[in-house]
Tab-separated table of C-alpha atoms in Angstrom:
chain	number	residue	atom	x	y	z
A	227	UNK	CA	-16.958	-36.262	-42.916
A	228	UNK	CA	-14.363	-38.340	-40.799
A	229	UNK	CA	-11.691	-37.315	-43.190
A	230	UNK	CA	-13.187	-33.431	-42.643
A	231	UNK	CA	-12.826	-34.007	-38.862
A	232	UNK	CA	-9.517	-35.705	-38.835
A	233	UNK	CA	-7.931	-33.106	-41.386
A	234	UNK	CA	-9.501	-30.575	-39.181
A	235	UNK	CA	-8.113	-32.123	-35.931
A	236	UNK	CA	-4.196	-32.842	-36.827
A	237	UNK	CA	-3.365	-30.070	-39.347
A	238	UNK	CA	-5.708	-27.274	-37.587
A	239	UNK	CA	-5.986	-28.325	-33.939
A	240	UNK	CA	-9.819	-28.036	-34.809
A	241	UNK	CA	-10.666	-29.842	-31.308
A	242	UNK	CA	-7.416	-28.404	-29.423
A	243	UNK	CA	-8.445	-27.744	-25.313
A	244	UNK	CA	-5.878	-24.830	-25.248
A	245	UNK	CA	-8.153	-22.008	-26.452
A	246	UNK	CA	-10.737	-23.316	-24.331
A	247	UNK	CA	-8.668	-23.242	-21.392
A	248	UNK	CA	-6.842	-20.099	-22.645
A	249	UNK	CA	-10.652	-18.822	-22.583
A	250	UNK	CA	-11.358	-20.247	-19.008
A	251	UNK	CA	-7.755	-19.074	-17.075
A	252	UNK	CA	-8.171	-15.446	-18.409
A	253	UNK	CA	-12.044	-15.084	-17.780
A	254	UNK	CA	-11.729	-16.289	-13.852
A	255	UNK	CA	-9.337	-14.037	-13.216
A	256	UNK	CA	-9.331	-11.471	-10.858
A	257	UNK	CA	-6.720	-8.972	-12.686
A	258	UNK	CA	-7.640	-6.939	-15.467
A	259	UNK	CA	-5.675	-8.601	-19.052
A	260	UNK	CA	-5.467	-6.490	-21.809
A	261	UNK	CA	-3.715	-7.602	-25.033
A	262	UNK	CA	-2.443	-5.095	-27.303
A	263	UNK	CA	-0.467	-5.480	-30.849
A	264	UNK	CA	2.160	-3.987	-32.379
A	265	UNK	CA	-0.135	-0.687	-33.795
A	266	UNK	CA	-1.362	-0.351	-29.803
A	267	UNK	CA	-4.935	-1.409	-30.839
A	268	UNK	CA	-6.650	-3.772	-28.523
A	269	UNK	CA	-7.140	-7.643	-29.690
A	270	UNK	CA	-8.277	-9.588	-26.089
A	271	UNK	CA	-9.322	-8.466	-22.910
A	272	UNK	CA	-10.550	-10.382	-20.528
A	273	UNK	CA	-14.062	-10.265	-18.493
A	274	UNK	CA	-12.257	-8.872	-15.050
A	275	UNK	CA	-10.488	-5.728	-17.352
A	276	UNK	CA	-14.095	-5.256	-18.996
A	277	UNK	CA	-15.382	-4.930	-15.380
A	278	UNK	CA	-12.379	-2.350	-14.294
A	279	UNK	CA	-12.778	-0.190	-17.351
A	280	UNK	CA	-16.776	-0.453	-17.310
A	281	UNK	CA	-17.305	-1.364	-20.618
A	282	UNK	CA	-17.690	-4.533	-23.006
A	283	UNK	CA	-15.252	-6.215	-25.317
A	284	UNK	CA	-17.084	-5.033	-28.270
A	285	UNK	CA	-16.421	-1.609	-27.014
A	286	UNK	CA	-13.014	-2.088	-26.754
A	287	UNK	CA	-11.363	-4.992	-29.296
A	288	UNK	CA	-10.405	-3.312	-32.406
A	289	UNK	CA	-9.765	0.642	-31.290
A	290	UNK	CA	-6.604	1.966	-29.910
A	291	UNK	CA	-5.155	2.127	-26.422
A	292	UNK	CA	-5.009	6.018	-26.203
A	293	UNK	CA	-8.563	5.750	-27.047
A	294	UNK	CA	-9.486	2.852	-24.767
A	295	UNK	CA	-7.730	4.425	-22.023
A	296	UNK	CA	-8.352	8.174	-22.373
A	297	UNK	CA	-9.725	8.266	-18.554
A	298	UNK	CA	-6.424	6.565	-17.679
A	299	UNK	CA	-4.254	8.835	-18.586
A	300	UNK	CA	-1.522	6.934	-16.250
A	301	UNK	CA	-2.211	3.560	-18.278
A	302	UNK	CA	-2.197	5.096	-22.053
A	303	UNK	CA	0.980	6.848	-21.580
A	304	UNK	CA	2.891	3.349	-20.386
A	305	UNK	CA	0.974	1.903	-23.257
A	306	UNK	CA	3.812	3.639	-25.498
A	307	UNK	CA	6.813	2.721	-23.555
A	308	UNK	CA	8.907	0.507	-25.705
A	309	UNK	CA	10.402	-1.333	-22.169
A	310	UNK	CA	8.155	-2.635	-19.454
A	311	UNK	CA	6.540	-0.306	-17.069
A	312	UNK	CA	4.741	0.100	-14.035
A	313	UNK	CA	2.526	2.756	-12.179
A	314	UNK	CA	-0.303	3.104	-9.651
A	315	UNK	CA	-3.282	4.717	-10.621
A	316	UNK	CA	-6.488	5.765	-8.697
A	317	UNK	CA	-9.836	5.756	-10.437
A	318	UNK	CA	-12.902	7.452	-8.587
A	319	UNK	CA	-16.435	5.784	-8.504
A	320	UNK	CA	-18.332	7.996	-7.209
A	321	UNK	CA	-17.213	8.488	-3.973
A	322	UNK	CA	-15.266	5.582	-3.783
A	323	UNK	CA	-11.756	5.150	-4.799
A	324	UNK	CA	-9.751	2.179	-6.024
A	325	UNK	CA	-6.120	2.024	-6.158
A	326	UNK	CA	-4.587	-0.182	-9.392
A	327	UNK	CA	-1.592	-1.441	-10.194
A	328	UNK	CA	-0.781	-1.004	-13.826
A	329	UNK	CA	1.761	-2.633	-15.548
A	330	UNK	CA	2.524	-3.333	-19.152
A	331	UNK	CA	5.104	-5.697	-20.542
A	332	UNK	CA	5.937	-6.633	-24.375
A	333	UNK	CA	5.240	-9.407	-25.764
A	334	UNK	CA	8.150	-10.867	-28.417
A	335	UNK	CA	8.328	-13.505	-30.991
A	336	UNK	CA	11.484	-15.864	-30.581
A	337	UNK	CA	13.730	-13.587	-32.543
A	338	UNK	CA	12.492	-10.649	-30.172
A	339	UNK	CA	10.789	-8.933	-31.857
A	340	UNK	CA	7.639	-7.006	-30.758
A	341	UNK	CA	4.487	-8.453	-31.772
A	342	UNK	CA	1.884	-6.439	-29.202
A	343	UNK	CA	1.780	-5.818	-25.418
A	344	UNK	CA	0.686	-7.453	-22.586
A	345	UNK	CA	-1.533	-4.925	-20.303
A	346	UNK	CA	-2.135	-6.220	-16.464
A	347	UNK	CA	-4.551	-4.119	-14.506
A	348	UNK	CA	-4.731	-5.181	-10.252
A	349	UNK	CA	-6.734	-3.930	-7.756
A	350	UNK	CA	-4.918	-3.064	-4.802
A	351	UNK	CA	-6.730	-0.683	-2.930
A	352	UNK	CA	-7.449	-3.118	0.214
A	353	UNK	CA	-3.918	-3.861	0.255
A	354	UNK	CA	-2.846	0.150	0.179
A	355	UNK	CA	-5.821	0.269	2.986
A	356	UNK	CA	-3.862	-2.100	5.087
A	357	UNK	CA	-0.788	-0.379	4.485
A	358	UNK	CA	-2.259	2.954	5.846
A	359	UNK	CA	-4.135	1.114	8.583
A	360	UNK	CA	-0.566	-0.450	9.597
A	361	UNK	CA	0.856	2.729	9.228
A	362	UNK	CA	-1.769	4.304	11.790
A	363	UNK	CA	-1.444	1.867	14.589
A	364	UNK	CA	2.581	2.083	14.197
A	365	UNK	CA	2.426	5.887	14.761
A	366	UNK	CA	-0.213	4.895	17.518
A	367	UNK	CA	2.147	2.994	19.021
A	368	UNK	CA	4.790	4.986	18.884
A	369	UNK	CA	3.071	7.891	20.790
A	370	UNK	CA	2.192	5.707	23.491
A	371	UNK	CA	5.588	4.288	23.783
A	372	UNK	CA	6.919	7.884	23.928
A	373	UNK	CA	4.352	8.461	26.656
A	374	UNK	CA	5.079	5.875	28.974
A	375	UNK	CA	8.662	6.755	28.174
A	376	UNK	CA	7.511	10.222	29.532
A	377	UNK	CA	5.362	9.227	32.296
A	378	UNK	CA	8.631	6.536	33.460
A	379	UNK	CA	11.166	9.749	33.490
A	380	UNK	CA	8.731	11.755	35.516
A	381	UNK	CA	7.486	9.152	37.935
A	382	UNK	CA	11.549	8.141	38.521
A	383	UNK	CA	12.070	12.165	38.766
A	384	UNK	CA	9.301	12.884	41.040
A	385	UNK	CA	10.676	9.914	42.932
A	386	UNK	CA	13.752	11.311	43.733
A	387	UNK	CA	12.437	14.577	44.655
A	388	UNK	CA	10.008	13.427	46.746
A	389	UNK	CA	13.066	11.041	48.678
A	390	UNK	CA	15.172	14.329	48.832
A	391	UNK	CA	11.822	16.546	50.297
A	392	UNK	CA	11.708	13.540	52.988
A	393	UNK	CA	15.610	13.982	53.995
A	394	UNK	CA	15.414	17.675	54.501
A	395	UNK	CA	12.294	17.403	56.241
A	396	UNK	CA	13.743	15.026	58.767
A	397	UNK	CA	16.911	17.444	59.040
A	398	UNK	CA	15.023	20.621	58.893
A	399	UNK	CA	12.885	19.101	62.296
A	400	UNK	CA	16.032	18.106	63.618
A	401	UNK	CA	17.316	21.283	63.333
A	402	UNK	CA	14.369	23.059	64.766
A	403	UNK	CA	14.548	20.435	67.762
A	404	UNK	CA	18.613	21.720	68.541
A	405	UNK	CA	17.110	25.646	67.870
A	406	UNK	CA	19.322	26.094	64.962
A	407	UNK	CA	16.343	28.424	63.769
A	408	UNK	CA	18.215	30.069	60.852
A	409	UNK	CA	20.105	26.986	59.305
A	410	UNK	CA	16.460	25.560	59.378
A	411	UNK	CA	15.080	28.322	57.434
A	412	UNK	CA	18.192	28.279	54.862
A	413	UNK	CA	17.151	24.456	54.122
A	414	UNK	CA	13.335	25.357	54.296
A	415	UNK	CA	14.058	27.846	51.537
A	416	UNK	CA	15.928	25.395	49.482
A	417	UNK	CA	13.345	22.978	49.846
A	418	UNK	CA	10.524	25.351	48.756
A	419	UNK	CA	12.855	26.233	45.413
A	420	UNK	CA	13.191	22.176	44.779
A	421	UNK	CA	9.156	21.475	44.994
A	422	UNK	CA	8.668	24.996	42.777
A	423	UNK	CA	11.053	23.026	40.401
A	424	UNK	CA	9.470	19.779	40.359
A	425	UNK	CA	6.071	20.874	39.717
């Protein structure tokens, strides 16, 4: 039995850690994995990708991507790219809707060639929900800006007009005070046209 277990453990890595933690790294998390290989059939996936697509790895390991994907139609046609690629798909639940970020890379033996595909699926629908929220309170702000911008220009105009309507006044009562009745009227009338203006 030892010379089972020590045959086992040097020539086939019989007790090796990395598939365990392979196993453990992949399974915690939160992006979808998908493994594909060179015929575009599907060979891992990992628990957070069985979650996103709604069904279990024996539904899935073993059949094609076209067929594992045929809801995604976004993510099966990437699947066939021969060069990396990425997209944004949104999947509706319901009445919810969650934004992903799909993106699918090849993975190549050290003479590069392809050996399979490497299929990441990301959840970014609070992010895109920030986005938009950002987006919102910059075109928020904006409006108010423009409106105190406004309000600025018409409180400075209004100023001015209301510091010219003072200096005829004062002239217009002088006037009336020496009996120049007619100039008075011809600045009373020009007055009148400023305040029409104004308002």
């Amino acid at each position: 039995a030892s010379i089972v277990v020590v045959w086992g453990r040097f020539r086939h890595k019989l007790f090796d850690v990395r598939p365990l933690a392979r196993n453990m790294v992949l399974d915690i998390m939160d992006d979808g994995v998908i493994v594909l290989d060179a015929e575009k059939r599907v060979v891992d996936v990992n628990l957070a990708a069985q979650k996103i697509l709604g069904r279990r790895a024996s539904q899935i390991i073993g059949r094609v991507a076209s067929d594992v994907f045929r809801s995604w139609p976004d993510l099966a046609a990437l699947c066939y790219t021969d060069t990396a690629a990425q997209a944004e798909a949104v999947e509706s639940i319901g009445c919810i809707q969650q934004i992903y970020d799909l993106r699918v890379s090849s993975l190549t033996d050290r003479n590069g060639h392809t050996l399979g595909h490497l299929v990441i699926l990301r959840d970014i629908t609070e992010r895109r929900q920030a986005q938009a929220q950002l987006l919102r309170q910059q075109r928020a702000l904006a409006t108010l800006e423009e409106r105190e911008r406004l309000a600025r220009e018409l409180h400075d105009s209004i100023g001015q007009v209301l510091g010219y309507v003072n200096v005829q006044a004062q002239a217009i009562h002088q006037l009336l005070l020496t009996g120049q009745v007619a100039e008075a009227d011809k600045h009373l009338l020009r007055l009148a046209r400023v305040a029409q203006e104004a308002h």
